[in-house]
């Protein structure tokens, strides 16, 4: 009987009692919940990473804070890996749920493209930008999260700058910056519209907040990007230099005395 109910809901989107299935609404809720979590994490992450603009020592202390320096005698980088695991799970769930709404063949893509062209509706265009940036994040964010998961101890002003410049991660990060900032800001705006949050502000105000958020975080991200590149280019390295050497340098310069 349970299997029959699943078949009925799968084909007709109604329950055996002829009521509309609540499954799509539940999936929408979890897509929104995971999206909200990831967007808020992105905002916090951007501020933490941009601490390099306040100085290398401050950035190092922020990094060690997340390794438990405040409440542990010795920092534990695995705490960063735990955060990475949580983000990866949320990311995978969110991506899986979002795929339900992607055009999955040429016919669906053509219909959507025609609809977008004819409607000339701002929010429809924003959805398309969000869909494209989300697709890019499948690849870009996955690489970044894997590095944070497997090498949490190599985060620091000099180690991160070495990764940026000498391991050529700047290529990944410049595309990741635009993709994640656009996806998150548009996503937060669409969540507000979808669930009626801050509706008293009006659509125009929400759109202006979204634009301001995109401009602010992209500008902050570019300044941060430039700071790491500047440090990386100034590093005195040889063919035998590794990121472990840069990690040791960070600890020597800014570690506990």
Coordinates of N, CA and C in Angstrom, one line a residue:
X1 N 0.8 -1.2 0.0 CA 0.0 0.0 0.0 C 0.9 1.3 0.0
X2 N 1.9 1.2 0.8 CA 2.8 2.4 0.9 C 3.5 2.6 -0.5
X3 N 3.9 1.5 -1.1 CA 4.5 1.7 -2.5 C 3.5 2.2 -3.5
X4 N 2.2 1.8 -3.4 CA 1.2 2.3 -4.3 C 1.0 3.8 -4.1
X5 N 1.0 4.2 -2.8 CA 0.8 5.7 -2.6 C 2.0 6.5 -3.2
X6 N 3.2 5.9 -3.1 CA 4.3 6.6 -3.7 C 4.2 6.7 -5.2
X7 N 3.7 5.6 -5.8 CA 3.5 5.6 -7.3 C 2.5 6.7 -7.7
X8 N 1.4 6.7 -7.0 CA 0.3 7.7 -7.2 C 0.8 9.1 -7.1
X9 N 1.6 9.4 -6.0 CA 2.1 10.7 -5.8 C 3.1 11.1 -6.9
X10 N 3.9 10.1 -7.3 CA 5.0 10.3 -8.2 C 4.4 10.7 -9.6
X11 N 3.3 10.0 -10.0 CA 2.7 10.3 -11.3 C 1.8 11.5 -11.4
X12 N 0.9 11.5 -10.4 CA -0.2 12.5 -10.4 C 0.0 13.7 -9.5
X13 N 1.0 13.6 -8.6 CA 1.2 14.7 -7.6 C 0.0 14.9 -6.7
X14 N -0.7 13.8 -6.5 CA -1.8 13.8 -5.5 C -1.8 12.6 -4.6
X15 N -2.4 12.7 -3.5 CA -2.4 11.5 -2.6 C -3.5 10.6 -3.0
X16 N -3.6 9.3 -2.5 CA -4.7 8.4 -2.8 C -6.0 9.0 -2.4
X17 N -6.1 10.0 -1.5 CA -7.3 10.6 -1.1 C -7.7 11.8 -2.0
X18 N -7.0 11.9 -3.1 CA -7.2 13.0 -4.1 C -6.9 14.3 -3.6
X19 N -6.0 14.4 -2.6 CA -5.5 15.7 -2.1 C -4.2 16.0 -2.7
X20 N -3.9 17.2 -2.9 CA -2.6 17.6 -3.5 C -1.5 17.2 -2.6
X21 N -0.5 16.6 -3.2 CA 0.7 16.1 -2.4 C 1.4 17.3 -1.8
X22 N 1.9 17.1 -0.5 CA 2.6 18.1 0.2 C 4.1 18.0 -0.1
X23 N 4.5 17.0 -0.8 CA 5.9 16.7 -1.0 C 6.6 17.9 -1.7
X24 N 6.1 18.4 -2.8 CA 6.8 19.6 -3.4 C 7.0 20.7 -2.5
X25 N 6.0 21.0 -1.6 CA 6.1 22.1 -0.6 C 7.2 21.8 0.4
X26 N 7.3 20.5 0.8 CA 8.4 20.2 1.7 C 9.8 20.3 1.1
X27 N 9.9 19.9 -0.2 CA 11.1 20.0 -0.9 C 11.5 21.5 -1.1
X28 N 10.5 22.3 -1.4 CA 10.8 23.8 -1.5 C 11.3 24.3 -0.2
X29 N 10.7 23.9 0.9 CA 11.1 24.4 2.2 C 12.5 24.0 2.5
X30 N 12.9 22.8 2.2 CA 14.3 22.4 2.5 C 15.3 23.0 1.5
X31 N 14.9 23.3 0.3 CA 15.7 24.0 -0.6 C 15.9 25.4 -0.1
X32 N 14.9 26.0 0.4 CA 15.0 27.4 0.9 C 15.8 27.4 2.2
X33 N 15.6 26.4 3.1 CA 16.4 26.4 4.3 C 17.9 26.2 4.1
X34 N 18.2 25.3 3.2 CA 19.6 25.0 2.9 C 20.2 26.2 2.2
X35 N 19.5 26.8 1.3 CA 19.9 28.0 0.6 C 20.2 29.2 1.6
X36 N 19.3 29.4 2.5 CA 19.4 30.4 3.5 C 20.7 30.2 4.3
X37 N 20.9 29.0 4.8 CA 22.1 28.6 5.6 C 23.3 28.9 4.8
X38 N 23.4 28.5 3.5 CA 24.6 28.7 2.7 C 24.8 30.2 2.4
X39 N 23.8 30.9 2.2 CA 23.9 32.4 1.9 C 24.5 33.1 3.1
X40 N 23.9 32.8 4.3 CA 24.4 33.4 5.5 C 25.9 33.0 5.8
X41 N 26.2 31.7 5.6 CA 27.5 31.3 5.7 C 28.5 32.0 4.8
X42 N 28.0 32.3 3.6 CA 28.8 33.0 2.6 C 29.1 34.4 3.1
X43 N 28.1 35.0 3.7 CA 28.3 36.4 4.2 C 29.4 36.4 5.3
X44 N 29.2 35.5 6.3 CA 30.2 35.4 7.4 C 31.6 35.0 6.8
X45 N 31.6 34.1 5.9 CA 32.9 33.6 5.4 C 33.6 34.8 4.7
X46 N 32.9 35.6 3.9 CA 33.5 36.7 3.2 C 34.1 37.7 4.2
X47 N 33.4 38.0 5.3 CA 34.0 38.9 6.3 C 35.2 38.3 7.0
X48 N 35.2 37.0 7.3 CA 36.3 36.4 7.9 C 37.5 36.4 7.0
X49 N 37.3 36.0 5.7 CA 38.4 36.0 4.8 C 39.0 37.4 4.5
X50 N 38.1 38.4 4.5 CA 38.6 39.8 4.3 C 39.3 40.4 5.4
X51 N 39.4 39.6 6.5 CA 40.2 40.1 7.7 C 41.6 40.4 7.3
X52 N 42.1 39.8 6.1 CA 43.4 40.1 5.6 C 43.6 41.6 5.4
X53 N 42.5 42.3 5.1 CA 42.6 43.7 4.8 C 43.0 44.5 6.1
X54 N 42.8 43.9 7.2 CA 43.1 44.6 8.5 C 44.5 44.2 9.0
X55 N 45.2 43.4 8.2 CA 46.6 43.0 8.5 C 46.7 41.5 8.6
X56 N 47.9 41.0 8.3 CA 48.2 39.6 8.3 C 48.0 38.9 9.7
X57 N 48.5 39.6 10.7 CA 48.4 39.0 12.0 C 46.9 38.9 12.5
X58 N 46.1 39.8 12.1 CA 44.6 39.7 12.5 C 44.0 38.5 11.7
X59 N 44.4 38.4 10.4 CA 43.8 37.3 9.7 C 44.3 36.0 10.3
X60 N 45.5 35.9 10.7 CA 46.0 34.7 11.3 C 45.3 34.3 12.6
X61 N 45.0 35.3 13.4 CA 44.3 35.1 14.7 C 42.8 34.7 14.4
X62 N 42.2 35.2 13.4 CA 40.9 34.8 13.0 C 40.9 33.3 12.6
X63 N 41.9 33.0 11.8 CA 42.0 31.6 11.4 C 42.2 30.6 12.6
X64 N 43.0 31.0 13.5 CA 43.3 30.2 14.7 C 42.1 30.1 15.6
X65 N 41.3 31.2 15.6 CA 40.0 31.2 16.4 C 39.1 30.1 16.0
X66 N 39.0 29.8 14.7 CA 38.2 28.7 14.2 C 38.8 27.4 14.4
X67 N 40.1 27.4 14.8 CA 40.7 26.1 15.1 C 40.7 25.9 16.7
X68 N 39.9 26.7 17.4 CA 39.7 26.6 18.8 C 40.8 27.2 19.7
X69 N 41.5 28.2 19.2 CA 42.6 28.8 20.0 C 42.1 29.4 21.3
X70 N 40.8 29.8 21.3 CA 40.3 30.5 22.5 C 40.1 29.6 23.6
X71 N 39.6 28.4 23.3 CA 39.2 27.5 24.4 C 40.0 26.2 24.4
X72 N 41.0 26.0 23.6 CA 41.9 24.8 23.6 C 43.3 25.3 23.7
X73 N 44.1 24.4 24.4 CA 45.5 24.7 24.6 C 46.2 24.7 23.3
X74 N 45.9 23.8 22.4 CA 46.5 23.7 21.1 C 45.4 23.8 20.0
X75 N 45.7 24.5 18.9 CA 44.7 24.6 17.9 C 44.4 23.3 17.2
X76 N 43.2 23.1 16.8 CA 42.8 21.8 16.2 C 42.2 22.1 14.8
X77 N 43.0 22.0 13.7 CA 42.4 22.3 12.4 C 41.3 21.4 11.9
X78 N 41.1 20.3 12.6 CA 40.0 19.4 12.2 C 38.6 20.1 12.4
X79 N 38.6 21.1 13.3 CA 37.4 21.8 13.5 C 36.9 22.5 12.3
X80 N 37.9 23.0 11.5 CA 37.6 23.6 10.2 C 37.0 22.6 9.3
X81 N 37.6 21.4 9.3 CA 37.1 20.3 8.5 C 35.6 19.9 8.8
X82 N 35.3 20.0 10.1 CA 33.9 19.7 10.5 C 33.0 20.7 9.9
X83 N 33.4 22.0 10.0 CA 32.5 23.0 9.3 C 32.4 22.8 7.8
X84 N 33.5 22.4 7.2 CA 33.5 22.1 5.8 C 32.5 20.9 5.5
X85 N 32.5 19.9 6.3 CA 31.6 18.8 6.1 C 30.1 19.2 6.2
X86 N 29.8 20.1 7.2 CA 28.5 20.6 7.3 C 28.1 21.4 6.1
X87 N 29.0 22.2 5.6 CA 28.7 23.0 4.4 C 28.5 22.2 3.2
X88 N 29.4 21.2 3.1 CA 29.3 20.2 1.9 C 27.9 19.5 1.9
X89 N 27.5 19.0 3.0 CA 26.2 18.4 3.1 C 25.1 19.3 2.7
X90 N 25.1 20.5 3.2 CA 24.1 21.5 2.9 C 24.1 21.9 1.4
X91 N 25.3 22.0 0.9 CA 25.6 22.3 -0.5 C 25.0 21.2 -1.4
X92 N 25.3 20.0 -1.1 CA 24.8 18.8 -1.9 C 23.3 18.7 -1.9
X93 N 22.7 18.9 -0.7 CA 21.3 18.8 -0.6 C 20.6 19.9 -1.3
X94 N 21.1 21.1 -1.2 CA 20.6 22.3 -1.9 C 20.7 22.1 -3.4
X95 N 21.8 21.7 -3.9 CA 22.0 21.5 -5.3 C 21.1 20.4 -5.8
X96 N 20.9 19.3 -5.1 CA 20.0 18.2 -5.5 C 18.6 18.7 -5.6
X97 N 18.1 19.5 -4.6 CA 16.8 20.0 -4.7 C 16.6 21.1 -5.8
X98 N 17.6 21.9 -6.0 CA 17.5 22.9 -7.0 C 17.4 22.3 -8.4
X99 N 18.0 21.2 -8.6 CA 18.0 20.5 -9.9 C 16.6 20.2 -10.4
X100 N 15.7 20.1 -9.5 CA 14.3 19.9 -9.9 C 13.7 20.9 -10.8
X101 N 14.3 22.2 -10.7 CA 13.7 23.3 -11.4 C 14.6 23.7 -12.6
X102 N 15.6 23.0 -12.9 CA 16.5 23.3 -14.0 C 15.8 22.7 -15.3
X103 N 16.0 23.5 -16.4 CA 15.6 22.9 -17.7 C 16.5 21.6 -18.0
X104 N 15.8 20.5 -18.2 CA 16.6 19.3 -18.3 C 16.8 18.8 -19.7
X105 N 16.2 19.4 -20.7 CA 16.5 19.1 -22.1 C 16.4 20.3 -23.0
X106 N 16.7 20.1 -24.2 CA 16.7 21.3 -25.2 C 15.3 21.9 -25.3
X107 N 14.3 21.1 -25.3 CA 12.9 21.6 -25.5 C 12.5 22.5 -24.3
X108 N 12.8 22.1 -23.1 CA 12.5 22.9 -21.9 C 13.3 24.2 -21.9
X109 N 14.6 24.1 -22.3 CA 15.5 25.2 -22.4 C 14.9 26.2 -23.4
X110 N 14.5 25.8 -24.5 CA 13.9 26.6 -25.5 C 12.7 27.3 -25.1
X111 N 11.8 26.6 -24.4 CA 10.6 27.2 -23.8 C 10.9 28.3 -22.8
X112 N 11.8 28.0 -21.9 CA 12.2 29.0 -20.9 C 12.8 30.2 -21.6
X113 N 13.7 30.0 -22.6 CA 14.4 31.1 -23.3 C 13.3 32.0 -23.9
X114 N 12.4 31.4 -24.6 CA 11.3 32.1 -25.3 C 10.5 32.9 -24.3
X115 N 10.1 32.2 -23.2 CA 9.4 32.9 -22.1 C 10.1 34.1 -21.5
X116 N 11.4 33.9 -21.3 CA 12.2 35.0 -20.7 C 12.3 36.2 -21.7
X117 N 12.4 35.9 -23.0 CA 12.5 37.0 -24.0 C 11.2 37.7 -24.1
X118 N 10.1 37.0 -24.2 CA 8.8 37.6 -24.3 C 8.3 38.4 -23.1
X119 N 8.6 37.8 -21.9 CA 8.1 38.5 -20.7 C 9.0 39.7 -20.3
X120 N 10.3 39.6 -20.6 CA 11.2 40.7 -20.2 C 10.9 41.1 -18.8
X121 N 10.8 40.1 -17.9 CA 10.5 40.2 -16.5 C 11.8 40.2 -15.7
X122 N 12.1 41.2 -14.9 CA 13.3 41.3 -14.1 C 13.6 40.0 -13.3
X123 N 12.6 39.6 -12.5 CA 12.8 38.4 -11.6 C 13.1 37.2 -12.4
X124 N 12.5 37.0 -13.6 CA 12.8 35.8 -14.4 C 14.2 35.8 -14.9
X125 N 14.7 37.0 -15.2 CA 16.1 37.1 -15.6 C 17.0 36.8 -14.5
X126 N 16.6 37.3 -13.3 CA 17.4 37.0 -12.1 C 17.5 35.5 -11.8
X127 N 16.4 34.8 -12.0 CA 16.4 33.4 -11.8 C 17.4 32.7 -12.8
X128 N 17.4 33.2 -14.0 CA 18.3 32.6 -15.0 C 19.8 32.9 -14.6
X129 N 20.1 34.0 -14.1 CA 21.4 34.3 -13.6 C 21.7 33.4 -12.4
X130 N 20.8 33.2 -11.5 CA 21.0 32.3 -10.4 C 21.2 30.9 -10.8
X131 N 20.4 30.4 -11.8 CA 20.6 29.1 -12.3 C 22.0 28.9 -12.9
X132 N 22.4 29.8 -13.7 CA 23.7 29.7 -14.4 C 24.8 29.8 -13.3
X133 N 24.7 30.7 -12.4 CA 25.8 30.8 -11.3 C 25.7 29.5 -10.4
X134 N 24.6 29.0 -10.2 CA 24.5 27.7 -9.4 C 25.1 26.6 -10.1
X135 N 24.9 26.5 -11.4 CA 25.6 25.4 -12.2 C 27.1 25.6 -12.1
X136 N 27.6 26.8 -12.2 CA 29.0 27.0 -12.1 C 29.6 26.6 -10.7
X137 N 28.7 26.8 -9.7 CA 29.2 26.5 -8.3 C 29.3 25.0 -8.1
X138 N 28.6 24.2 -8.9 CA 28.8 22.7 -8.8 C 30.2 22.4 -8.9
X139 N 31.0 23.1 -9.8 CA 32.3 22.8 -10.0 C 33.3 23.6 -9.2
X140 N 33.0 24.9 -9.2 CA 34.0 25.9 -8.5 C 34.0 25.7 -7.0
X141 N 32.8 25.6 -6.4 CA 32.7 25.5 -4.9 C 33.2 24.1 -4.5
X142 N 32.9 23.1 -5.3 CA 33.4 21.8 -4.9 C 34.9 21.7 -4.7
X143 N 35.6 22.3 -5.5 CA 37.1 22.3 -5.4 C 37.5 23.0 -4.1
X144 N 37.0 24.2 -3.9 CA 37.3 25.0 -2.7 C 37.0 24.2 -1.4
X145 N 35.8 23.6 -1.4 CA 35.4 22.9 -0.2 C 36.2 21.7 0.0
X146 N 36.7 21.0 -1.0 CA 37.5 19.9 -0.9 C 38.9 20.3 -0.3
X147 N 39.4 21.4 -0.7 CA 40.7 21.9 -0.2 C 40.5 22.2 1.3
X148 N 39.4 22.9 1.7 CA 39.2 23.2 3.1 C 39.0 22.0 3.9
X149 N 38.4 20.9 3.3 CA 38.2 19.7 4.1 C 39.5 18.9 4.3
X150 N 40.3 18.9 3.3 CA 41.5 18.0 3.4 C 42.8 18.7 3.9
X151 N 42.8 20.1 3.8 CA 44.0 20.8 4.2 C 43.6 22.0 5.0
X152 N 42.9 21.8 6.1 CA 42.5 22.9 6.9 C 43.6 23.7 7.7
X153 N 44.7 23.0 7.8 CA 45.9 23.6 8.5 C 46.7 24.5 7.6
X154 N 46.4 24.6 6.3 CA 47.1 25.5 5.4 C 46.4 26.8 5.1
X155 N 45.6 27.2 6.1 CA 44.9 28.5 6.0 C 45.7 29.5 6.8
X156 N 46.1 30.6 6.2 CA 46.9 31.6 6.9 C 47.3 32.7 5.9
X157 N 47.8 33.8 6.4 CA 48.1 34.9 5.4 C 49.1 34.5 4.3
X158 N 50.2 33.9 4.7 CA 51.2 33.5 3.8 C 50.9 32.2 3.1
X159 N 50.3 31.3 3.8 CA 49.9 30.0 3.2 C 48.8 30.2 2.2
X160 N 47.8 30.9 2.5 CA 46.7 31.2 1.6 C 47.2 32.0 0.4
X161 N 48.1 33.0 0.6 CA 48.6 33.7 -0.5 C 49.4 32.9 -1.4
X162 N 50.2 31.9 -0.9 CA 50.9 31.0 -1.7 C 50.0 30.2 -2.5
X163 N 48.9 29.7 -1.9 CA 47.9 28.9 -2.7 C 47.3 29.8 -3.8
X164 N 47.0 31.0 -3.5 CA 46.4 31.9 -4.5 C 47.3 32.1 -5.7
X165 N 48.6 32.4 -5.5 CA 49.5 32.8 -6.6 C 50.3 31.7 -7.1
X166 N 51.0 31.0 -6.3 CA 52.0 30.0 -6.7 C 51.4 28.6 -7.0
X167 N 50.2 28.3 -6.5 CA 49.4 27.1 -6.8 C 48.3 27.5 -7.8
X168 N 48.3 28.7 -8.2 CA 47.4 29.2 -9.3 C 45.9 29.1 -8.9
X169 N 45.6 29.1 -7.7 CA 44.1 29.1 -7.3 C 43.4 30.4 -7.6
X170 N 44.2 31.4 -7.9 CA 43.5 32.7 -8.3 C 42.6 32.5 -9.4
X171 N 42.9 31.6 -10.3 CA 42.0 31.3 -11.5 C 40.6 30.8 -11.0
X172 N 40.7 29.9 -10.0 CA 39.4 29.4 -9.5 C 38.7 30.5 -8.7
X173 N 39.4 31.2 -7.9 CA 38.8 32.1 -6.9 C 38.1 33.3 -7.6
X174 N 38.7 33.8 -8.7 CA 38.0 34.9 -9.3 C 36.7 34.6 -9.9
X175 N 36.5 33.4 -10.5 CA 35.2 33.0 -11.0 C 34.3 32.6 -9.8
X176 N 34.9 32.0 -8.8 CA 34.1 31.6 -7.6 C 33.5 32.8 -7.0
X177 N 34.3 33.9 -6.9 CA 33.8 35.1 -6.2 C 32.5 35.6 -6.9
X178 N 32.5 35.8 -8.2 CA 31.4 36.3 -8.9 C 30.2 35.4 -8.8
X179 N 30.5 34.1 -9.0 CA 29.4 33.1 -9.0 C 28.7 33.0 -7.6
X180 N 29.4 33.0 -6.6 CA 28.8 32.8 -5.2 C 28.2 34.1 -4.8
X181 N 28.7 35.2 -5.1 CA 28.1 36.5 -4.6 C 26.8 36.8 -5.3
X182 N 26.8 36.6 -6.6 CA 25.6 36.8 -7.4 C 24.5 35.7 -7.0
X183 N 24.9 34.5 -6.9 CA 24.0 33.4 -6.5 C 23.3 33.7 -5.1
X184 N 24.2 34.1 -4.2 CA 23.7 34.3 -2.8 C 22.8 35.5 -2.7
X185 N 23.2 36.6 -3.3 CA 22.4 37.8 -3.2 C 21.0 37.7 -3.9
X186 N 21.0 37.1 -5.1 CA 19.8 36.8 -5.8 C 18.9 35.8 -5.0
X187 N 19.6 34.8 -4.4 CA 18.9 33.8 -3.7 C 18.2 34.4 -2.4
X188 N 18.9 35.3 -1.7 CA 18.3 35.9 -0.5 C 17.1 36.8 -1.0
X189 N 17.2 37.5 -2.1 CA 16.1 38.3 -2.6 C 14.9 37.5 -2.9
X190 N 15.2 36.4 -3.6 CA 14.1 35.5 -4.0 C 13.4 34.8 -2.8
X191 N 14.2 34.5 -1.8 CA 13.6 33.9 -0.6 C 12.7 34.9 0.1
X192 N 13.1 36.2 0.1 CA 12.2 37.2 0.7 C 10.9 37.3 -0.1
X193 N 11.0 37.3 -1.4 CA 9.8 37.4 -2.2 C 8.9 36.1 -2.1
X194 N 9.6 35.0 -2.1 CA 8.8 33.7 -2.0 C 8.1 33.5 -0.7
X195 N 8.7 33.8 0.4 CA 8.1 33.6 1.7 C 7.5 34.8 2.3
X196 N 7.6 35.9 1.6 CA 6.9 37.1 2.2 C 7.7 37.8 3.3
X197 N 9.0 37.6 3.3 CA 9.8 38.3 4.4 C 10.0 39.7 4.0
X198 N 9.9 40.6 4.9 CA 10.2 42.1 4.7 C 9.3 42.6 3.6
X199 N 8.1 42.0 3.4 CA 7.3 42.5 2.3 C 6.8 43.9 2.5
X200 N 6.8 44.4 3.7 CA 6.4 45.8 3.9 C 7.4 46.8 3.3
X201 N 8.6 46.3 3.0 CA 9.6 47.2 2.3 C 9.3 47.5 0.9
X202 N 8.6 46.5 0.3 CA 8.3 46.7 -1.2 C 9.3 46.0 -2.1
X203 N 8.9 45.6 -3.3 CA 9.8 45.0 -4.2 C 11.0 45.8 -4.6
X204 N 10.7 47.1 -4.9 CA 11.8 48.0 -5.4 C 12.9 48.1 -4.3
X205 N 12.5 48.2 -3.0 CA 13.5 48.4 -2.0 C 14.3 47.1 -1.9
X206 N 13.6 45.9 -1.9 CA 14.3 44.7 -1.8 C 15.3 44.5 -3.0
X207 N 14.9 44.9 -4.2 CA 15.8 44.8 -5.3 C 17.0 45.7 -5.2
X208 N 16.8 46.9 -4.6 CA 17.9 47.8 -4.4 C 18.8 47.3 -3.3
X209 N 18.3 46.6 -2.3 CA 19.1 46.0 -1.3 C 19.9 44.9 -1.9
X210 N 19.3 44.1 -2.8 CA 20.0 43.0 -3.5 C 21.2 43.6 -4.3
X211 N 20.9 44.6 -5.0 CA 21.9 45.2 -5.9 C 23.1 45.8 -5.0
X212 N 22.7 46.4 -3.9 CA 23.7 46.9 -3.0 C 24.6 45.8 -2.4
X213 N 23.9 44.7 -2.0 CA 24.6 43.6 -1.4 C 25.6 43.0 -2.5
X214 N 25.1 42.9 -3.7 CA 26.0 42.3 -4.7 C 27.2 43.2 -4.9
X215 N 27.0 44.5 -5.1 CA 28.1 45.4 -5.3 C 29.1 45.4 -4.1
X216 N 28.5 45.5 -2.9 CA 29.4 45.5 -1.7 C 30.3 44.3 -1.6
X217 N 29.7 43.1 -1.7 CA 30.4 41.9 -1.5 C 31.4 41.6 -2.6
X218 N 31.0 41.9 -3.9 CA 32.0 41.7 -5.0 C 33.1 42.7 -4.8
X219 N 32.9 43.9 -4.4 CA 33.9 44.9 -4.2 C 34.8 44.4 -3.0
X220 N 34.2 44.0 -1.9 CA 35.0 43.5 -0.8 C 35.8 42.3 -1.2
X221 N 35.2 41.4 -2.0 CA 35.9 40.2 -2.5 C 37.1 40.5 -3.4
X222 N 37.0 41.5 -4.3 CA 38.0 41.9 -5.2 C 39.2 42.6 -4.4
X223 N 38.9 43.4 -3.4 CA 39.9 43.9 -2.5 C 40.7 42.8 -1.8
X224 N 39.9 41.9 -1.3 CA 40.5 40.7 -0.6 C 41.4 39.9 -1.5
X225 N 40.8 39.7 -2.7 CA 41.6 38.9 -3.7 C 42.9 39.6 -4.0
X226 N 42.8 40.9 -4.2 CA 44.0 41.7 -4.5 C 45.1 41.6 -3.3
X227 N 44.6 41.6 -2.1 CA 45.5 41.6 -0.9 C 46.3 40.3 -0.9
X228 N 45.6 39.2 -1.2 CA 46.3 37.9 -1.2 C 47.3 37.8 -2.3
X229 N 46.9 38.3 -3.5 CA 47.8 38.2 -4.6 C 49.0 39.1 -4.4
X230 N 48.8 40.3 -3.8 CA 49.9 41.1 -3.5 C 50.9 40.4 -2.5
X231 N 50.4 39.8 -1.5 CA 51.3 39.0 -0.6 C 52.0 37.9 -1.3
X232 N 51.2 37.2 -2.1 CA 51.8 36.0 -2.8 C 53.0 36.5 -3.8
X233 N 52.8 37.6 -4.5 CA 53.8 38.1 -5.4 C 55.0 38.6 -4.7
X234 N 54.9 39.0 -3.4 CA 56.0 39.5 -2.7 C 56.8 38.4 -2.0
X235 N 56.3 37.2 -2.0 CA 56.9 36.1 -1.3 C 58.2 35.7 -2.0
X236 N 59.2 35.5 -1.2 CA 60.6 35.0 -1.7 C 60.6 33.5 -1.7
X237 N 60.3 32.9 -2.8 CA 60.2 31.5 -2.9 C 61.3 30.9 -3.9
X238 N 61.6 29.7 -3.7 CA 62.5 28.9 -4.6 C 61.7 27.7 -5.2
X239 N 62.3 27.0 -6.1 CA 61.6 25.8 -6.7 C 61.3 24.8 -5.6
X240 N 62.0 24.8 -4.5 CA 61.7 23.8 -3.4 C 60.7 24.3 -2.4
X241 N 60.3 25.5 -2.5 CA 59.3 26.1 -1.5 C 58.0 25.4 -1.6
X242 N 57.4 25.1 -0.5 CA 56.1 24.4 -0.5 C 55.1 25.2 0.4
X243 N 53.9 24.9 0.4 CA 52.9 25.5 1.2 C 53.1 25.2 2.7
X244 N 53.8 24.1 3.0 CA 54.1 23.8 4.3 C 55.2 24.8 4.9
X245 N 56.1 25.3 4.0 CA 57.0 26.3 4.4 C 56.3 27.6 4.8
X246 N 55.3 27.9 4.0 CA 54.5 29.1 4.2 C 53.7 29.0 5.5
X247 N 53.2 27.8 5.8 CA 52.5 27.5 7.1 C 53.4 27.7 8.2
X248 N 54.6 27.2 8.1 CA 55.6 27.4 9.2 C 56.0 28.9 9.3
X249 N 56.1 29.6 8.3 CA 56.4 31.1 8.3 C 55.2 31.8 9.1
X250 N 54.0 31.5 8.8 CA 52.9 32.1 9.5 C 53.0 31.8 11.0
X251 N 53.3 30.6 11.3 CA 53.3 30.2 12.7 C 54.5 31.0 13.4
X252 N 55.6 31.1 12.7 CA 56.8 31.8 13.3 C 56.5 33.3 13.5
X253 N 55.8 33.9 12.5 CA 55.6 35.3 12.6 C 54.5 35.7 13.6
X254 N 53.4 34.9 13.6 CA 52.2 35.3 14.2 C 51.7 34.3 15.3
X255 N 52.4 33.2 15.4 CA 51.9 32.2 16.4 C 52.1 32.6 17.8
X256 N 51.6 31.8 18.7 CA 51.7 32.1 20.2 C 53.1 32.2 20.6
X257 N 53.4 33.3 21.3 CA 54.8 33.5 21.7 C 55.1 32.6 22.9

